[in-house]
Short mmCIF file of C-alpha atoms and ligand atoms in Angstrom, two decimals:
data_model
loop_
_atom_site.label_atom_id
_atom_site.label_comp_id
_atom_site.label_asym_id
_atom_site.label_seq_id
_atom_site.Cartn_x
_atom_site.Cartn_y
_atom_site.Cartn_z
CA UNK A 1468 52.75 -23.58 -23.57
CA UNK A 1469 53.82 -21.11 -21.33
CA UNK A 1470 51.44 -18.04 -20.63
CA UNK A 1471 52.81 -14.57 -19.10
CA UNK A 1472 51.94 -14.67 -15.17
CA UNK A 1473 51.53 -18.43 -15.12
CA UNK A 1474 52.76 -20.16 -12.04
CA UNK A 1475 55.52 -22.13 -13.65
CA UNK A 1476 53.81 -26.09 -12.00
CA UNK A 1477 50.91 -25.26 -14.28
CA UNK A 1478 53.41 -25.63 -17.82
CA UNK A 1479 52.42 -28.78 -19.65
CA UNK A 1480 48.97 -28.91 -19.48
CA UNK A 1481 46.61 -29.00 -22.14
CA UNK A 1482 45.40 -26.29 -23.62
CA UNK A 1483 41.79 -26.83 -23.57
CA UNK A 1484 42.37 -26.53 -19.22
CA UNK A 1485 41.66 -23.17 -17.84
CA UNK A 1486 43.06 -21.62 -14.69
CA UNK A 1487 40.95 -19.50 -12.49
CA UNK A 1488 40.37 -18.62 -8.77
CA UNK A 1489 37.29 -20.67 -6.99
CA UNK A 1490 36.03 -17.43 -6.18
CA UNK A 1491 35.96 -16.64 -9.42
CA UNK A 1492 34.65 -19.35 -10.78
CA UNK A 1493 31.83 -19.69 -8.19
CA UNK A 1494 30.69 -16.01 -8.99
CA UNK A 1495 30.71 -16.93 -13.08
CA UNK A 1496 27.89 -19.55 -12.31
CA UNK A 1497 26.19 -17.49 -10.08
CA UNK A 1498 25.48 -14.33 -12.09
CA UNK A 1499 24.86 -16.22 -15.00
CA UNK A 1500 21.38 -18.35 -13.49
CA UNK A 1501 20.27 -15.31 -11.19
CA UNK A 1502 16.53 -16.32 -10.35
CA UNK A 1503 14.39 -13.54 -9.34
CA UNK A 1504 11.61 -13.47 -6.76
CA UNK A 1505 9.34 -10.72 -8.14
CA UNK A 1506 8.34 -8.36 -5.81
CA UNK A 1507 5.93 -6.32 -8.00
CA UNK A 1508 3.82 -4.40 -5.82
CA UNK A 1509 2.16 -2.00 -8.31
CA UNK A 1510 2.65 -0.51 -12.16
CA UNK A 1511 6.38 -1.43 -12.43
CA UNK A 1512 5.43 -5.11 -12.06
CA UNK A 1513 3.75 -4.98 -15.45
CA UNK A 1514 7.30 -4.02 -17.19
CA UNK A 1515 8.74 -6.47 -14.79
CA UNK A 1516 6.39 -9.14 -16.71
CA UNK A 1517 7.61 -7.36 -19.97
CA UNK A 1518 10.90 -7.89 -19.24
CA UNK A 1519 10.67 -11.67 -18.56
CA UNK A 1520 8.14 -12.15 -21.98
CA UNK A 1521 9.20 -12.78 -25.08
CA UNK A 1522 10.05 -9.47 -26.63
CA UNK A 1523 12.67 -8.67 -23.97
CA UNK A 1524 13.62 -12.02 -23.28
CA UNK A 1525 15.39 -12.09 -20.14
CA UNK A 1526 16.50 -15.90 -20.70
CA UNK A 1527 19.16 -14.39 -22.82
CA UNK A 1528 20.94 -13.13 -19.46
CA UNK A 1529 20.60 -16.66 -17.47
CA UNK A 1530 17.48 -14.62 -15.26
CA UNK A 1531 14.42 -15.51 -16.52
CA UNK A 1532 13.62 -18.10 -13.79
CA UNK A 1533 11.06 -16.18 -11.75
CA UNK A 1534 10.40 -18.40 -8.86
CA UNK A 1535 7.62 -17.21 -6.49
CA UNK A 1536 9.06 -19.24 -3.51
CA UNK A 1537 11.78 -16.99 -1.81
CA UNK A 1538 13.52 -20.19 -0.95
CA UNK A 1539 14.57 -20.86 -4.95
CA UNK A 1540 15.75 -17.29 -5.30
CA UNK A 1541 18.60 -15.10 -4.78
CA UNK A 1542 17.79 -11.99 -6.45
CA UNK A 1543 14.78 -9.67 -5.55
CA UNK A 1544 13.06 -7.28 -7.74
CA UNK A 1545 10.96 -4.75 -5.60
CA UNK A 1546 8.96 -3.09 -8.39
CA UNK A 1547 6.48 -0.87 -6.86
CA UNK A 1548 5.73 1.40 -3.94
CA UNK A 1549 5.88 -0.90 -0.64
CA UNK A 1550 3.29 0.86 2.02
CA UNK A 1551 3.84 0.37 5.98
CA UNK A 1552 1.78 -2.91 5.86
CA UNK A 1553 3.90 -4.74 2.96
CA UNK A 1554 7.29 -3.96 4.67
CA UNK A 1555 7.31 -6.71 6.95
CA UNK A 1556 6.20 -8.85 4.17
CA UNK A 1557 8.85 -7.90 1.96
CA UNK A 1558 11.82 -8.45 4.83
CA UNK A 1559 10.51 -11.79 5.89
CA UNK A 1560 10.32 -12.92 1.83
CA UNK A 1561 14.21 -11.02 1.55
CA UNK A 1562 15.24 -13.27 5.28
CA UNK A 1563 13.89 -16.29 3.43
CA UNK A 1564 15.96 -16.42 0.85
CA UNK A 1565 19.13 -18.06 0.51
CA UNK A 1566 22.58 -16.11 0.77
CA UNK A 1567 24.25 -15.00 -1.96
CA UNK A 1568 21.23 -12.85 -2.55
CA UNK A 1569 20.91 -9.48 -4.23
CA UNK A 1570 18.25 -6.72 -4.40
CA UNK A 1571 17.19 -4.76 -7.18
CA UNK A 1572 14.82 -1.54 -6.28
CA UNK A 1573 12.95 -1.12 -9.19
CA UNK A 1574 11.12 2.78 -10.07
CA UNK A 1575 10.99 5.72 -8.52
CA UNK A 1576 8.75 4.46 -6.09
CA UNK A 1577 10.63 1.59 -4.59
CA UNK A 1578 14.02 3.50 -4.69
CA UNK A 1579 12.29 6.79 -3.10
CA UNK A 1580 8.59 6.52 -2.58
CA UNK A 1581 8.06 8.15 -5.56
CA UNK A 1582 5.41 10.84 -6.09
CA UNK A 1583 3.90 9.15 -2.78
CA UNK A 1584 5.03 11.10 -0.06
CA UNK A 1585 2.27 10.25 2.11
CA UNK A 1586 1.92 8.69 5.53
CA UNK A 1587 1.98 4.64 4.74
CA UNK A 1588 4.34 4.49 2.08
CA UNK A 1589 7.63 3.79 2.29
CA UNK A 1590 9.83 6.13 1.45
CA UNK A 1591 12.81 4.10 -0.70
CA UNK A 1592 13.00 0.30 0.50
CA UNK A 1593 17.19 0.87 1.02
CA UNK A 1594 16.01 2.31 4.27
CA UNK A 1595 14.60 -0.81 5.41
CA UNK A 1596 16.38 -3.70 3.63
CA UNK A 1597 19.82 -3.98 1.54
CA UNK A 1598 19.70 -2.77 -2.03
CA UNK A 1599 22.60 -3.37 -4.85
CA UNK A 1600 21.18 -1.81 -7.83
CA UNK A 1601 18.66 1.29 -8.36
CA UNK A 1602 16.80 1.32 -11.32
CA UNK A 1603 15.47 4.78 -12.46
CA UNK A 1604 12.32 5.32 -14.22
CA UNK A 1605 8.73 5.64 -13.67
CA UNK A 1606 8.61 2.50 -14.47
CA UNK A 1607 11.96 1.79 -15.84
CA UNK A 1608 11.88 0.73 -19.33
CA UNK A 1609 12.36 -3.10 -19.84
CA UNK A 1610 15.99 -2.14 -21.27
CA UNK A 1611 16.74 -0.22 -17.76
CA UNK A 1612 15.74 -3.23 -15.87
CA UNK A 1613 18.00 -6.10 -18.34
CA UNK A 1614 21.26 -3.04 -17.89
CA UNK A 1615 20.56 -3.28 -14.29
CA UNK A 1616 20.81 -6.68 -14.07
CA UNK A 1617 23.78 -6.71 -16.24
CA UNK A 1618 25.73 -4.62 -14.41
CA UNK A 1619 24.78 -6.53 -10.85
CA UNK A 1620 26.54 -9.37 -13.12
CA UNK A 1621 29.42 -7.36 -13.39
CA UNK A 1622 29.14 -6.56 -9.67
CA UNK A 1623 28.63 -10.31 -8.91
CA UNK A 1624 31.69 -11.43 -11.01
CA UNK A 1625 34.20 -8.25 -9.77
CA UNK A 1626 33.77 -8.79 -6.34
CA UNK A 1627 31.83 -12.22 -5.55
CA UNK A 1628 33.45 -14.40 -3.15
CA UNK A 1629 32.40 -18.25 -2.47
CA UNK A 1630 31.69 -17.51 0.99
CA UNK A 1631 30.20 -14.27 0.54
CA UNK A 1632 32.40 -12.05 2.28
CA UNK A 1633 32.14 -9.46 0.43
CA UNK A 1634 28.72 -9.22 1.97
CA UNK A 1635 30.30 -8.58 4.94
CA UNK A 1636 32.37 -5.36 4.10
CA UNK A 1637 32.19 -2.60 6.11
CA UNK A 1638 30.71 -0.41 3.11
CA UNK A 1639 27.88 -3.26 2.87
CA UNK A 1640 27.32 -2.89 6.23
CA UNK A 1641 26.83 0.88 6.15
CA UNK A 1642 23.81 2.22 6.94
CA UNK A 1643 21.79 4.19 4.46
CA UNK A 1644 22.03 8.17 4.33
CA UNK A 1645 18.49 8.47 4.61
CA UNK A 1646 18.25 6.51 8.20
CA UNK A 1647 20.43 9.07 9.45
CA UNK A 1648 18.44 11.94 7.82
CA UNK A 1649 15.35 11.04 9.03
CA UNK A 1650 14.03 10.90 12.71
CA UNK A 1651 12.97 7.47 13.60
CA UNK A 1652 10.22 8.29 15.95
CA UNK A 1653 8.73 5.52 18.61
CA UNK A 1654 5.29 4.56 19.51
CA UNK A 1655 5.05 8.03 21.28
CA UNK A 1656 2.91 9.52 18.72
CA UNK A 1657 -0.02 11.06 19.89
CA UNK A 1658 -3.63 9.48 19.60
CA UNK A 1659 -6.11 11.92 18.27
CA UNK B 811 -39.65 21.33 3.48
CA UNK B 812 -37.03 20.63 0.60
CA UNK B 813 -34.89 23.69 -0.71
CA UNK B 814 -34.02 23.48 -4.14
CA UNK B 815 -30.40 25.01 -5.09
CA UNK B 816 -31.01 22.62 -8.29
CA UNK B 817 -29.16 24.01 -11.72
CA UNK B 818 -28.90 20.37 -13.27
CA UNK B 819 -31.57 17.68 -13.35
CA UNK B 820 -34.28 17.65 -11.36
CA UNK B 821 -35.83 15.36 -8.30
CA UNK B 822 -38.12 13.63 -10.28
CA UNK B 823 -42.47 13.74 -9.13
CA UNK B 824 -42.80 10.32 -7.98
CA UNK B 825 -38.79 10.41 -5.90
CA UNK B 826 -40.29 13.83 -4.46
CA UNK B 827 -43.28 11.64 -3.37
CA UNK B 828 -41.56 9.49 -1.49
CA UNK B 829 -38.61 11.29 -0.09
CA UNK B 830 -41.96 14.07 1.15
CA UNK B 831 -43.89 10.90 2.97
CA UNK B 832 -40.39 9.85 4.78
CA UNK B 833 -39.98 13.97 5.90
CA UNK B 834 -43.21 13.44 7.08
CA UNK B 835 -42.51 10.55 8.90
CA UNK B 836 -39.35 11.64 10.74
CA UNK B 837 -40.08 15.77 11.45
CA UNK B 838 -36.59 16.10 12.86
CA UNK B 839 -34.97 15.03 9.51
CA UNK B 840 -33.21 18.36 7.88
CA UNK B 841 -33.55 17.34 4.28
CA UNK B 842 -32.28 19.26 1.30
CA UNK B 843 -31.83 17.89 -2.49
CA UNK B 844 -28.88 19.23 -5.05
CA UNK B 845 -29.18 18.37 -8.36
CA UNK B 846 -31.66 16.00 -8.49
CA UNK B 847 -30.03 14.19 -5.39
CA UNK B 848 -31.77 14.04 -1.94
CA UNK B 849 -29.75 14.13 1.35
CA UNK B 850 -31.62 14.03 5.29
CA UNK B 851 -29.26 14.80 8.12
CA UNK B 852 -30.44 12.48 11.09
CA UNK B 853 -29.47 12.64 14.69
CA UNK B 854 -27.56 10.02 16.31
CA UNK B 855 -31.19 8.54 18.22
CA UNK B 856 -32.82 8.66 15.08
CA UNK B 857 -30.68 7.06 12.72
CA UNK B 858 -31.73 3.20 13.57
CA UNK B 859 -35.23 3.63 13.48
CA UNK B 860 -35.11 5.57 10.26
CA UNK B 861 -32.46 3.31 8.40
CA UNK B 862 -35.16 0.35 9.74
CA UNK B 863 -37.57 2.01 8.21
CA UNK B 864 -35.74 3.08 4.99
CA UNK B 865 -35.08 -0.07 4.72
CA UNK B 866 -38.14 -1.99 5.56
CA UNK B 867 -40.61 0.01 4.34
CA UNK B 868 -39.26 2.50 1.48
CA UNK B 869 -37.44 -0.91 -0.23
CA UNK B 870 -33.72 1.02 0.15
CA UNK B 871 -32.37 -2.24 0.13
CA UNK B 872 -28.48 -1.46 -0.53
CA UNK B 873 -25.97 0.25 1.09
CA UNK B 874 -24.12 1.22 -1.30
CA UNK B 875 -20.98 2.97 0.74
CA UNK B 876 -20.44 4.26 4.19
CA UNK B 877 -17.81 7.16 4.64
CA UNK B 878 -17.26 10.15 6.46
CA UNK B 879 -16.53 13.61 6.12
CA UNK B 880 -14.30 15.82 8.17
CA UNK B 881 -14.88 19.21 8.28
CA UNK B 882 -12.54 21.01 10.12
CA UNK B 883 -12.27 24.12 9.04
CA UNK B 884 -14.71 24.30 6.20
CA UNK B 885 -16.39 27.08 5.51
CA UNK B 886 -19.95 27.49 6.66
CA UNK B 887 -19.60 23.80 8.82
CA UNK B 888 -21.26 23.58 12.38
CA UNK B 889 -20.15 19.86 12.89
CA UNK B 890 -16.10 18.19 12.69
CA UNK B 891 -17.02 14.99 11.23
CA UNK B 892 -20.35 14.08 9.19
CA UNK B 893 -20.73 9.60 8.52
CA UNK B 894 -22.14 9.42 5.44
CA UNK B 895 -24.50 6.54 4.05
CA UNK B 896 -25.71 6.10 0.36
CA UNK B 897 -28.64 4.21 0.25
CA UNK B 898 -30.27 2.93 -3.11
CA UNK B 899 -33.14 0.66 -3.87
CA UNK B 900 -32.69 -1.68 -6.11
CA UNK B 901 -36.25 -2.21 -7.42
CA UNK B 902 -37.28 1.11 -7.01
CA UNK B 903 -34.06 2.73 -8.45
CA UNK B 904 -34.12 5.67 -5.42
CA UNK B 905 -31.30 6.79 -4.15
CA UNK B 906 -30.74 8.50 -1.16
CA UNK B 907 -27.45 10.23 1.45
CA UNK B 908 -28.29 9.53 4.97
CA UNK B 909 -25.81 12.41 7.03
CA UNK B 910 -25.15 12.06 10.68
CA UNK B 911 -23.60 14.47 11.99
CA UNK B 912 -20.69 13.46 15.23
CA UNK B 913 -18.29 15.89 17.15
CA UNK B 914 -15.53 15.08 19.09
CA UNK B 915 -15.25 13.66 21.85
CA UNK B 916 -17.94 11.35 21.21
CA UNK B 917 -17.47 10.14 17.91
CA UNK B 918 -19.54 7.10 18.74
CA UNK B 919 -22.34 5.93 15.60
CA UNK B 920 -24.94 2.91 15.89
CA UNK B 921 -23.63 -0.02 13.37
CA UNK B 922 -25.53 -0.81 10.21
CA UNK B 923 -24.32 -4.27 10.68
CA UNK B 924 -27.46 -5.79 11.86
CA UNK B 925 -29.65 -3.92 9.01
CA UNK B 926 -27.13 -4.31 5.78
CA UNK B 927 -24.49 -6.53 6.52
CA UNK B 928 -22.60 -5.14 3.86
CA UNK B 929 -21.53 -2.85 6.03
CA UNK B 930 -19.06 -4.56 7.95
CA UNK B 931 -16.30 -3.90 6.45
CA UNK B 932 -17.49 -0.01 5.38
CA UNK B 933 -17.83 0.88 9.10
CA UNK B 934 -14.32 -0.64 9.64
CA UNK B 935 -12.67 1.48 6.66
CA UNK B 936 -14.50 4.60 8.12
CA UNK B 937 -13.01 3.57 11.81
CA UNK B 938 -9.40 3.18 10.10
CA UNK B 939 -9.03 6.39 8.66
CA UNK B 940 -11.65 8.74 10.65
CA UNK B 941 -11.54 7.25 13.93
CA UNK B 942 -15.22 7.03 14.21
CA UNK B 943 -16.64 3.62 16.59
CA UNK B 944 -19.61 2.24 15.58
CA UNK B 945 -21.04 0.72 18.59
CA UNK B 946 -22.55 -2.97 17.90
CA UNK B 947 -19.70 -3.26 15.26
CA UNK B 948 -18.72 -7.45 15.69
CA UNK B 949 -15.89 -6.84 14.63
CA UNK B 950 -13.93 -3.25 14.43
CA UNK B 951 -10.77 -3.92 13.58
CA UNK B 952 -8.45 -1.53 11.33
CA UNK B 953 -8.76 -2.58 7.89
CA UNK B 954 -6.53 -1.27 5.71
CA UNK B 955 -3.68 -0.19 7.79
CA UNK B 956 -1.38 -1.73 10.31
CA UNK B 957 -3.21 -2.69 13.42
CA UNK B 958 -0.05 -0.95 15.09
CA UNK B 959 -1.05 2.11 13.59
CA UNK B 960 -2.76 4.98 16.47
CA UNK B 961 -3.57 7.71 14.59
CA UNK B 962 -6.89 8.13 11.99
CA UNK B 963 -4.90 9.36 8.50
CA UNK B 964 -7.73 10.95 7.11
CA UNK B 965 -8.64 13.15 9.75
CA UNK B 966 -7.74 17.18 8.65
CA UNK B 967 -5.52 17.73 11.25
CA UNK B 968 -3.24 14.31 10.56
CA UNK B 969 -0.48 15.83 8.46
CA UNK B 970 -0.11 14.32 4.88
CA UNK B 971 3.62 13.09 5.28
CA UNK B 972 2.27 11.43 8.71
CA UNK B 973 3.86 11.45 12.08
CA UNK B 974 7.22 9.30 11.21
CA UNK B 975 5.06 5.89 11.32
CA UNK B 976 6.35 4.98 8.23
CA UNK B 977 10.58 5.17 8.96
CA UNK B 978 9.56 3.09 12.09
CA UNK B 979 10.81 -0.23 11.18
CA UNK B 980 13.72 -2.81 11.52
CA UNK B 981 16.17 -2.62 9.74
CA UNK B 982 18.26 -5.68 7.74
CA UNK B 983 21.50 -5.50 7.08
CA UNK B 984 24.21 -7.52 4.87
CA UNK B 985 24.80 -11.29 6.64
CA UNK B 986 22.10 -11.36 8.17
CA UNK B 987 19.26 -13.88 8.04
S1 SF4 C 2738 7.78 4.18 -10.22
FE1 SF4 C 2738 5.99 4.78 -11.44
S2 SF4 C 2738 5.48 2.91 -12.59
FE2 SF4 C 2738 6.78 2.30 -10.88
S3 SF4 C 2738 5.40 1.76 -9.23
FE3 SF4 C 2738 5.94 3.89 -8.97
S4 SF4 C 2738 4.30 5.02 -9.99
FE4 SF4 C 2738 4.23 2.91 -10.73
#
């Protein structure tokens, strides 16, 4: 049966045979058995929990696999505000895990800091490590959080590569407005 | 010897008793009582003996918290920083805030390791945020924030939005790791 677009060497074969693009392919498995490390730090981890129990189900999206090992994930949930001393935690759990990985910034306060505009918190985790998706809310509904992850499963699928080049784009690489906003000062502050 | 500004309860006969005998005791103790709660400002030579003696012989067997109060700028105040202890007896159901007064630069306070061991990690919370040393201390450490961390947060003339510790990090990028 010939289909419109169809290189002509594929004619002839069955029907039940698809035709697709590796890349493609590869990025259909992935975003369909994300597994999320969650990073719940404070409130928003209790509608994190929500999300992955029964009444929001989360299985029904392939993510409800929360692994607490970095090395069995590839997508992060920061769901909380992430203080000075948790940073460094949270970057060596996000270095730990295996590429393709994704990051979700879930709430106010991991997107922005929040209401906490105080001296150990930090103010939005994008500063510090990549993000992909933003999820508003203090906390986020349960539905927020399942829309955000479907639409990083649209991201996943529209631009996924096997090797993960996209990862390597120069808008990936970009750094964040709010690194260039803010003065990074050194260990020159003065001791009272 | 005790002024009264009381509106609410009252120091009860037998607490007046005692708290009386210890102001007797210790003649350099400023006490006062608010409410129906007692408070002795001590000076820095004093405090051991009379926390020993609190301790040992008016059964104040807990500490119950050690923290500090700045007061820069407040109205009325003659000293920057006062360390605060709250004493209670568990028996005898007293309670009682021991005040010792500290100005800068020698914001040095005896440690109430060796009487209440309890206070261990207290002493280190108050050196964290206040920047107070507690001399005897086996171990005064920062405890709640980074040890990389110089200045004392809770201090009145640390600004809120601190001093750009917190945008002082690495950052990760894409591909990396
Ligand atoms: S965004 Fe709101 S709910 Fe979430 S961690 Fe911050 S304060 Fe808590």
């Amino acid at each position: 049966m010939a289909v419109a677009g169809m290189p002509e060497h594929f004619e002839g074969l069955p029907e039940n045979v698809v035709v697709s693009r590796l890349d493609e392919l590869g990025s259909w498995c992935r975003k369909n058995s994300l597994w999320p490390m969650p990073f719940a730090t404070a409130c928003c981890g209790i509608e994190l929990m929500a999300t992955g129990a029964s009444r929001h189900d989360l299985a029904r999206f392939g993510a409800e696999v929360f692994r607490f090992s970095p090395r069995q994930c590839d997508l992060m949930i920061v769901a909380g505000r992430v203080v000075m001393k948790m940073l460094p935690v949270l970057q060596r759990i996000w270095q730990q895990m295996p590429e393709p990985k994704w990051c979700i910034s879930m709430g106010a306060c991991a997107s922005t800091g929040g209401v906490f505009d105080t001296y150990s918190v930090v103010q939005g985790i994008d500063r510090f490590v990549p993000v992909d998706m933003y999820v508003p809310g203090c906390p986020p509904r349960p539905e927020q959080l399942i829309q955000a992850i479907i639409d990083l499963q649209d991201k996943i699928q529209r631009e996924g590569t096997l090797d993960g080049r996209e990862f390597l784009s120069a808008q990936q690489q970009m750094t964040k407005r709010a690194l260039i906003e803010l003065p990074i000062l050194g260990q020159g502050f003065s001791q009272p | 010897m005790t002024e009264e500004h009381t509106t609410g309860e009252q120091t009860t006969e037998p607490e007046q008793k005692v708290f009386e005998q210890i102001a007797a005791q210790f003649p350099g103790l400023a006490v006062s009582a608010f409410r129906g709660q007692t408070r002795v400002v001590v000076s820095r030579d004093e405090l051991i003996t009379l926390m020993q003696t609190l301790r040992d012989e008016y059964s104040f067997d807990m500490l119950v918290d050690v923290t500090c109060v700045d007061y820069l700028n407040y109205r009325g105040a003659e000293d920057r920083f006062h360390v605060v202890y709250q004493l209670a007896g568990t028996d005898s159901g007293l309670r009682l805030t021991v005040c010792l007064p500290l100005n800068e630069p020698d914001l040095n306070a005896p440690s109430m390791t060796a009487l209440w061991s309890g206070a261990n990690w207290m002493e280190r919370e108050v050196w964290d945020m206040f920047g107070i040393r507690f001399e005897g201390h086996p171990d005064l450490r920062r405890i709640l924030l980074p040890d990389a961390f110089e200045a004392h947060p809770l201090r009145k003339d640390y600004p809120l939005q601190g001093r750009g510790e917190r945008h002082n990090f690495e950052v990760l990028r894409r591909g990396e790791g």
